[in-house]
JSON list of C-alpha atoms in Angstrom, two decimals:
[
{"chain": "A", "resi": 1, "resn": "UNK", "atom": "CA", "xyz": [0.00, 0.00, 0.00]},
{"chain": "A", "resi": 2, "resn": "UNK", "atom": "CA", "xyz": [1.64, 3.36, -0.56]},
{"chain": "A", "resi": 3, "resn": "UNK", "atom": "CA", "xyz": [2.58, 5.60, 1.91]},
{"chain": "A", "resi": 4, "resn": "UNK", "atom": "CA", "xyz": [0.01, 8.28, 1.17]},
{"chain": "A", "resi": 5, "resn": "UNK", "atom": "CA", "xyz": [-2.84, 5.47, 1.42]},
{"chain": "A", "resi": 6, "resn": "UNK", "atom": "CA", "xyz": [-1.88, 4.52, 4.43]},
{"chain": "A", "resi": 7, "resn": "UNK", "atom": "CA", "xyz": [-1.58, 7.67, 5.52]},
{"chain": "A", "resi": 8, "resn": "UNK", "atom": "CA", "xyz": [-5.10, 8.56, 4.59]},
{"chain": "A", "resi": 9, "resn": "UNK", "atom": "CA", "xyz": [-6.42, 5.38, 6.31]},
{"chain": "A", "resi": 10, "resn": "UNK", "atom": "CA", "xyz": [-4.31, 6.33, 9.38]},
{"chain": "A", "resi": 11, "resn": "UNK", "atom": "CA", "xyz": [-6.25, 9.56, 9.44]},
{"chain": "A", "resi": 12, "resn": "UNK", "atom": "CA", "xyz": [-9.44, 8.27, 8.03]},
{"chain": "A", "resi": 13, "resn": "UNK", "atom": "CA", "xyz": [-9.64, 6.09, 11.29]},
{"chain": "A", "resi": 14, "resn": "UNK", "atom": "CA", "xyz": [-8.38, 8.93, 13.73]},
{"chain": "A", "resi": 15, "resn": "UNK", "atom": "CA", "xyz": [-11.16, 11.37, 12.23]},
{"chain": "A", "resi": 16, "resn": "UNK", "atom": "CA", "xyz": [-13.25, 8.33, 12.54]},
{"chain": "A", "resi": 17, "resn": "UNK", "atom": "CA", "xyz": [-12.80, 7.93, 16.71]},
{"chain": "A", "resi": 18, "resn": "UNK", "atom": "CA", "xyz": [-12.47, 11.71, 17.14]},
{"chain": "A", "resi": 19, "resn": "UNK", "atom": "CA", "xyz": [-15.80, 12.08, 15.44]},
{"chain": "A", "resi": 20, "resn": "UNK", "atom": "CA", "xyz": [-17.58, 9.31, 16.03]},
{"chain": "A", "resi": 21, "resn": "UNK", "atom": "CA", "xyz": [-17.26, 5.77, 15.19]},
{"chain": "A", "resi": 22, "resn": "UNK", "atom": "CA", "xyz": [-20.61, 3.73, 14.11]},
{"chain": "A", "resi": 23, "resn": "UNK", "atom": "CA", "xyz": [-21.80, 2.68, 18.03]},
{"chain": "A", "resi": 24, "resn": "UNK", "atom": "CA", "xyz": [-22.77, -0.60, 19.54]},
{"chain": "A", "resi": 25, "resn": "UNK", "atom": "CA", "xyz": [-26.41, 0.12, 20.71]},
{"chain": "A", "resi": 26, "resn": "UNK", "atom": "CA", "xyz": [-27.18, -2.05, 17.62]},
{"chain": "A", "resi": 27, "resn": "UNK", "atom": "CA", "xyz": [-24.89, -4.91, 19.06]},
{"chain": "A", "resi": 28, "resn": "UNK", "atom": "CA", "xyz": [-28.32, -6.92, 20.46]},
{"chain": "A", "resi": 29, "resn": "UNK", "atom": "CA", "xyz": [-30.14, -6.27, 17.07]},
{"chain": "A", "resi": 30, "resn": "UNK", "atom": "CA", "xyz": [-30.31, -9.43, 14.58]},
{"chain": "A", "resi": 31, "resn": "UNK", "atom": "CA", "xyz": [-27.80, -9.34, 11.26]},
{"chain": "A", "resi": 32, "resn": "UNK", "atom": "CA", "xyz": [-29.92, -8.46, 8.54]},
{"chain": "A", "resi": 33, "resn": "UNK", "atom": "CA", "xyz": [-29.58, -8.92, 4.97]},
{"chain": "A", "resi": 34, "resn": "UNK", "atom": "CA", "xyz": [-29.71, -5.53, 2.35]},
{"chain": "A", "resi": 35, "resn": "UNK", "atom": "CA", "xyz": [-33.27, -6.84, 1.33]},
{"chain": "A", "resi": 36, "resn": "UNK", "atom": "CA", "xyz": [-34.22, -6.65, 5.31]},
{"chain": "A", "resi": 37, "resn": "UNK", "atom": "CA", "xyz": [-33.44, -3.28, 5.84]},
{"chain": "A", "resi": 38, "resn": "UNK", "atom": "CA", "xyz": [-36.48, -0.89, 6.35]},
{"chain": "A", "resi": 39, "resn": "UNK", "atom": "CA", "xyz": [-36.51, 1.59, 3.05]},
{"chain": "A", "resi": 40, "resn": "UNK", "atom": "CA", "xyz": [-35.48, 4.35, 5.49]},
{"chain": "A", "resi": 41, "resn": "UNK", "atom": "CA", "xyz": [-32.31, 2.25, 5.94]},
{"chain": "A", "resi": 42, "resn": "UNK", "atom": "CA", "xyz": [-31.80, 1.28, 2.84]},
{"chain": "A", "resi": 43, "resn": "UNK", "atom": "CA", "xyz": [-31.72, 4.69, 1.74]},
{"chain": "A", "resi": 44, "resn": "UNK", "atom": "CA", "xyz": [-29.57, 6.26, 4.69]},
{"chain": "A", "resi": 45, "resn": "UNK", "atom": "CA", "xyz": [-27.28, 3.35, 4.51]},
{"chain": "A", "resi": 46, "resn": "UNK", "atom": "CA", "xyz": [-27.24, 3.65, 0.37]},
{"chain": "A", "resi": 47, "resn": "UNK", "atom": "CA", "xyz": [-22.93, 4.00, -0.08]},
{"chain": "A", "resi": 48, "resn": "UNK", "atom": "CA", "xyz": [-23.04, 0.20, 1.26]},
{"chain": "A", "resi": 49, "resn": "UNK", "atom": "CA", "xyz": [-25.20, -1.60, -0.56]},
{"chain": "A", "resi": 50, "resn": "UNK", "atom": "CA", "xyz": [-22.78, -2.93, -2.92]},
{"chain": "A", "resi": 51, "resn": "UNK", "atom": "CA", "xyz": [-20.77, -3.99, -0.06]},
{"chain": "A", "resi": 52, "resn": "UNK", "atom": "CA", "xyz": [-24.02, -5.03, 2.57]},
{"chain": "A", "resi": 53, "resn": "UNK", "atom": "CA", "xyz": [-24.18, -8.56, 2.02]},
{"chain": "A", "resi": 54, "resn": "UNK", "atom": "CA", "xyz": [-20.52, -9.10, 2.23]},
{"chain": "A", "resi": 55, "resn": "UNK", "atom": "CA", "xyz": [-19.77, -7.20, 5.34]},
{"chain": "A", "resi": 56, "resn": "UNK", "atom": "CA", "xyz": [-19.32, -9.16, 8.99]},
{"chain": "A", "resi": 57, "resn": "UNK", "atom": "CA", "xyz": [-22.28, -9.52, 10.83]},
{"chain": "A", "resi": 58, "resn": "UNK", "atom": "CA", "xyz": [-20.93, -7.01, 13.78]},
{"chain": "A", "resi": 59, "resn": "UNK", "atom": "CA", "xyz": [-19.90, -4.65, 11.25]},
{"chain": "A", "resi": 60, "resn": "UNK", "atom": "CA", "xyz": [-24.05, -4.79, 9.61]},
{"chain": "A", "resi": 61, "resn": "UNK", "atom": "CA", "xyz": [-25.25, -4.24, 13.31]},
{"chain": "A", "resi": 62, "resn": "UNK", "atom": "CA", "xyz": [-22.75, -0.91, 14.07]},
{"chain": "A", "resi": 63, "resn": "UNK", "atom": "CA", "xyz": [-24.26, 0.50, 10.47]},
{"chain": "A", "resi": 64, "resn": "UNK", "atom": "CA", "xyz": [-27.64, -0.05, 11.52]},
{"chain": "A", "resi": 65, "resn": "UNK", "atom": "CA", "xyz": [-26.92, 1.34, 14.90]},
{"chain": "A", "resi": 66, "resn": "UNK", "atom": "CA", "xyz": [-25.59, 4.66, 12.89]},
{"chain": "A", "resi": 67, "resn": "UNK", "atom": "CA", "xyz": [-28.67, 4.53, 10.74]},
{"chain": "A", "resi": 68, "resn": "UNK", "atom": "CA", "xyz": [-30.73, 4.68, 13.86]},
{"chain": "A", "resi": 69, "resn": "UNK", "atom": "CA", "xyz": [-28.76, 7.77, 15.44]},
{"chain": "A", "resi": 70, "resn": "UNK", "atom": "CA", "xyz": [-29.03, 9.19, 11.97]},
{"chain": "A", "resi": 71, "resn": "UNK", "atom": "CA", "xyz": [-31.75, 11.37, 11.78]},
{"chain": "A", "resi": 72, "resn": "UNK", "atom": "CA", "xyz": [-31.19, 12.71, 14.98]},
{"chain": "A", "resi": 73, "resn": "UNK", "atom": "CA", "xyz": [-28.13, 14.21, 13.27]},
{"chain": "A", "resi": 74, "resn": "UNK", "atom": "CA", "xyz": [-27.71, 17.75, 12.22]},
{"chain": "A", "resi": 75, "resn": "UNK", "atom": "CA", "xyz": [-27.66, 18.46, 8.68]},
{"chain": "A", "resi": 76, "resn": "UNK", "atom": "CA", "xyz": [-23.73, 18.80, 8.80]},
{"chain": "A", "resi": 77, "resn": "UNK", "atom": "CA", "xyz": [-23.43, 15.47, 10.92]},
{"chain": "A", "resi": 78, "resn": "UNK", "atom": "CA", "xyz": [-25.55, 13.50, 8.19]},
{"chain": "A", "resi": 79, "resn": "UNK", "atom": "CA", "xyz": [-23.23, 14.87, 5.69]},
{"chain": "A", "resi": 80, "resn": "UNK", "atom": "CA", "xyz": [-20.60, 13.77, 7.32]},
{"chain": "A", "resi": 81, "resn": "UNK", "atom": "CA", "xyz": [-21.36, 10.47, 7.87]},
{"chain": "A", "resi": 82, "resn": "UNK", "atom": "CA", "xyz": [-22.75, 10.22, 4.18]},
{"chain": "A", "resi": 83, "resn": "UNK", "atom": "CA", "xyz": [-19.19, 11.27, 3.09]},
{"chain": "A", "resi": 84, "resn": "UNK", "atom": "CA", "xyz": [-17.42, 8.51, 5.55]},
{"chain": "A", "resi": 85, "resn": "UNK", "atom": "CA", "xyz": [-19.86, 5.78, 3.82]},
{"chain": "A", "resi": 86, "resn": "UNK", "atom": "CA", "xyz": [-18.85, 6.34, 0.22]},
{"chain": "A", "resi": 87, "resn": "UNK", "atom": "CA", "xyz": [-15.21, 6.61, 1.49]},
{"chain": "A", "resi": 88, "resn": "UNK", "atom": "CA", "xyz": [-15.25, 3.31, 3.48]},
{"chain": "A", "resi": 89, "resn": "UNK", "atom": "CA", "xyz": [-17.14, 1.47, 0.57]},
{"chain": "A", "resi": 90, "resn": "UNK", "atom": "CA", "xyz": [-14.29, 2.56, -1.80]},
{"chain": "A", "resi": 91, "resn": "UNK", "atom": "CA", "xyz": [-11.40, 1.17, 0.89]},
{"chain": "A", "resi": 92, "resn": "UNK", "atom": "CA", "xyz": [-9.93, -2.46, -0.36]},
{"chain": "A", "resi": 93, "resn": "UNK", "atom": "CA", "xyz": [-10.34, -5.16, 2.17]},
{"chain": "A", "resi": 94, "resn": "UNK", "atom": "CA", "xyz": [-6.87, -4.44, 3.55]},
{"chain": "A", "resi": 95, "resn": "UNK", "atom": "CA", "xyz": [-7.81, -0.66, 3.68]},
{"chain": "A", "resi": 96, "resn": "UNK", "atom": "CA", "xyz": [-10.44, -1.59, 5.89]},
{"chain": "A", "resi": 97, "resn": "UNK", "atom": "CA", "xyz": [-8.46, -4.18, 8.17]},
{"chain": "A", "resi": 98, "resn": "UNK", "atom": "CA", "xyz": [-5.69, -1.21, 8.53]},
{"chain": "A", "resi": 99, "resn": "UNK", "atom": "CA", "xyz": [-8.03, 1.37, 9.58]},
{"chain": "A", "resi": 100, "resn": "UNK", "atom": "CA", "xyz": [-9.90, -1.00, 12.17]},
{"chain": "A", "resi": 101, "resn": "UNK", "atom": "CA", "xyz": [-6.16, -1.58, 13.49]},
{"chain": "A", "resi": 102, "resn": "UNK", "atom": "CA", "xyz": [-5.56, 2.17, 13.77]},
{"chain": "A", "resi": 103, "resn": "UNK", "atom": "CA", "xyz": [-8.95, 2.99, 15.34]},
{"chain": "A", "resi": 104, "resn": "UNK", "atom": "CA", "xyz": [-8.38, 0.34, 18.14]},
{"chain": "A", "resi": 105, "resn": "UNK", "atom": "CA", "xyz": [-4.75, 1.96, 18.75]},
{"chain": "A", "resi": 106, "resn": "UNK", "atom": "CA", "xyz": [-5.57, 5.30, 18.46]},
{"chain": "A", "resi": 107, "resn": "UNK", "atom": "CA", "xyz": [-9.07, 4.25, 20.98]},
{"chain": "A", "resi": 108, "resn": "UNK", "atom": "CA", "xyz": [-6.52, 3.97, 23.44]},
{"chain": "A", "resi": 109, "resn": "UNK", "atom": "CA", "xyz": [-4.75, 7.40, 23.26]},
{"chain": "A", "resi": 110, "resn": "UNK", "atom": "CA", "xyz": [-5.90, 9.19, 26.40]},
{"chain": "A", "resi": 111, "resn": "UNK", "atom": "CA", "xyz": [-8.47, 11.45, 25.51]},
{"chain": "A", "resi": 112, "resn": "UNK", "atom": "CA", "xyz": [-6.62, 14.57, 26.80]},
{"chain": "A", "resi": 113, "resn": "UNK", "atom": "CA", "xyz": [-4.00, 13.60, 24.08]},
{"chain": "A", "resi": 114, "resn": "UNK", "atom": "CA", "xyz": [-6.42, 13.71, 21.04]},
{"chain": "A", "resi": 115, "resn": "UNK", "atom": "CA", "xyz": [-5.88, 16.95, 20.56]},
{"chain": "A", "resi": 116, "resn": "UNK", "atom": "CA", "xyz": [-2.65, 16.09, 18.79]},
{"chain": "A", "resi": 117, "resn": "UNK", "atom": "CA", "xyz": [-4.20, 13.99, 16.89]},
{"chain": "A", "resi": 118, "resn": "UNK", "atom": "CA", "xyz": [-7.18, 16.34, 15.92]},
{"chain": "A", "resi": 119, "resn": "UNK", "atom": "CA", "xyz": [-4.69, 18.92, 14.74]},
{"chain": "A", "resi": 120, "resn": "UNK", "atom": "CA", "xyz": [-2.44, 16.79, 12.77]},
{"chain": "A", "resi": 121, "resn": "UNK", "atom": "CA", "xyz": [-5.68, 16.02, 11.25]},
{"chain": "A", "resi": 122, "resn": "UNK", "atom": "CA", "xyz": [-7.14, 19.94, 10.23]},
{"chain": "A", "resi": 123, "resn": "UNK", "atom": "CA", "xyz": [-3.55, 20.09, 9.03]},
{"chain": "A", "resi": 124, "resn": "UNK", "atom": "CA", "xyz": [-4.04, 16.80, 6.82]},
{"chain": "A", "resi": 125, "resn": "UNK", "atom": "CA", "xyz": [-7.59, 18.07, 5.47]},
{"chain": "A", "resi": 126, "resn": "UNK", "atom": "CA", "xyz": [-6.20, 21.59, 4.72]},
{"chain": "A", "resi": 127, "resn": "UNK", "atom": "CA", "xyz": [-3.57, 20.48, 2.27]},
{"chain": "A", "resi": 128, "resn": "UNK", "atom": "CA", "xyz": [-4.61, 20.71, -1.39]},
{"chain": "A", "resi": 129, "resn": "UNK", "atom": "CA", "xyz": [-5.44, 16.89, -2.73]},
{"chain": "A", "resi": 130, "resn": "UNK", "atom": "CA", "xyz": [-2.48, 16.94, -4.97]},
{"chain": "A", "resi": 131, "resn": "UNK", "atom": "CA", "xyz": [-0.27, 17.11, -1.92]},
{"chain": "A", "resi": 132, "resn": "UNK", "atom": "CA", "xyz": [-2.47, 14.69, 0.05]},
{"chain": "A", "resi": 133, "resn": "UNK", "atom": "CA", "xyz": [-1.48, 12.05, -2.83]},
{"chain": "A", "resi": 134, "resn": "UNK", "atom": "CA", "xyz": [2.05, 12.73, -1.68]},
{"chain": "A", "resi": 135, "resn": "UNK", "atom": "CA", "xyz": [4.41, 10.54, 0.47]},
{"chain": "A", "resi": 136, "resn": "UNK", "atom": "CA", "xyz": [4.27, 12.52, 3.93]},
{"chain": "A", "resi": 137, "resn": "UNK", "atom": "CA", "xyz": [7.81, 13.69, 4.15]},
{"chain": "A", "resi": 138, "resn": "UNK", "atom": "CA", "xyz": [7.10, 15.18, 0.88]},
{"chain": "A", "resi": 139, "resn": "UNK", "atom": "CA", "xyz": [4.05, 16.90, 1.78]},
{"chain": "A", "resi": 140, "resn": "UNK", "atom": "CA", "xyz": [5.58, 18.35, 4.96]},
{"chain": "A", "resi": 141, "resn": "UNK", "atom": "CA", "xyz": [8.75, 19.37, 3.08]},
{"chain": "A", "resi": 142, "resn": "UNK", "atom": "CA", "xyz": [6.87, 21.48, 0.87]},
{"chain": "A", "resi": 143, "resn": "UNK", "atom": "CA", "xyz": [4.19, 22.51, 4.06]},
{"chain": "A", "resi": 144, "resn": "UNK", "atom": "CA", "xyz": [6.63, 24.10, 5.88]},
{"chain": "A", "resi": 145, "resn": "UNK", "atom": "CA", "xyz": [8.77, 25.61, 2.95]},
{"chain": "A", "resi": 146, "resn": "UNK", "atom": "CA", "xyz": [5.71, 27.82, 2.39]},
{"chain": "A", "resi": 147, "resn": "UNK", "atom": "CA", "xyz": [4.70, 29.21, 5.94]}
]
């Protein structure tokens, strides 16, 4: 995986836990199939339906947990989470296994040390996506070059 993926998943999964991960309050519900999804699911839950069928049961139950929370939202928050679905359906396999690694390490950075991690990530998001494609070292080079 290159350096810049990885990279992206690393932050992908820190924005994830600093934002809010899909929650276990589904945990107790049944594993449903695409076709068993109410219609609001289906449509709240749309970036995954490629992918529904194939996913782990827990994994089904946390989505349908977020679908639940999901018009409680705000309009920004629903956005949001739209955005993360189309992102995570896009993710290889491996993608997906490295982000769920760096979600349960970063899930155990003290929360008065997230901080770091939230700024490293504005920083990340506020570089143009040509120098997001970069290798890191690259990307900072140039970053710091220019303030």
């Amino acid at each position: 995986m290159a350096q810049a993926t990885r990279l992206a998943v690393a932050f992908l999964s820190a924005a994830w836990l600093l934002l809010g991960a899909p929650g276990s309050e589904a945990a107790q519900q049944k594993d449903r199939r695409w076709s068993e999804l109410s219609a609001e699911q289906q449509k709240i839950l749309a970036p995954l339906k490629q992918e529904w069928d194939r996913l782990e049961p827990e994994q089904r139950r946390k989505w349908i947990g977020v679908s639940k929370r999901y018009p409680k939202f705000t309009p920004v928050g629903q956005k949001r989470t739209q955005t993360r679905m189309k992102k995570w359906a896009k993710l290889t396999p491996e993608q997906r296994k490295q982000a769920r690694e760096n979600y349960r390490r970063i899930s155990k950075v003290p929360p008065d040390k997230r901080g770091d991690l939230k700024a490293q990530w504005s920083e990340y998001q506020s570089l143009p996506p040509q120098e997001r494609q970069r290798p890191p070292a690259a990307a900072n080079r140039k970053s710091t070059t220019a303030r």
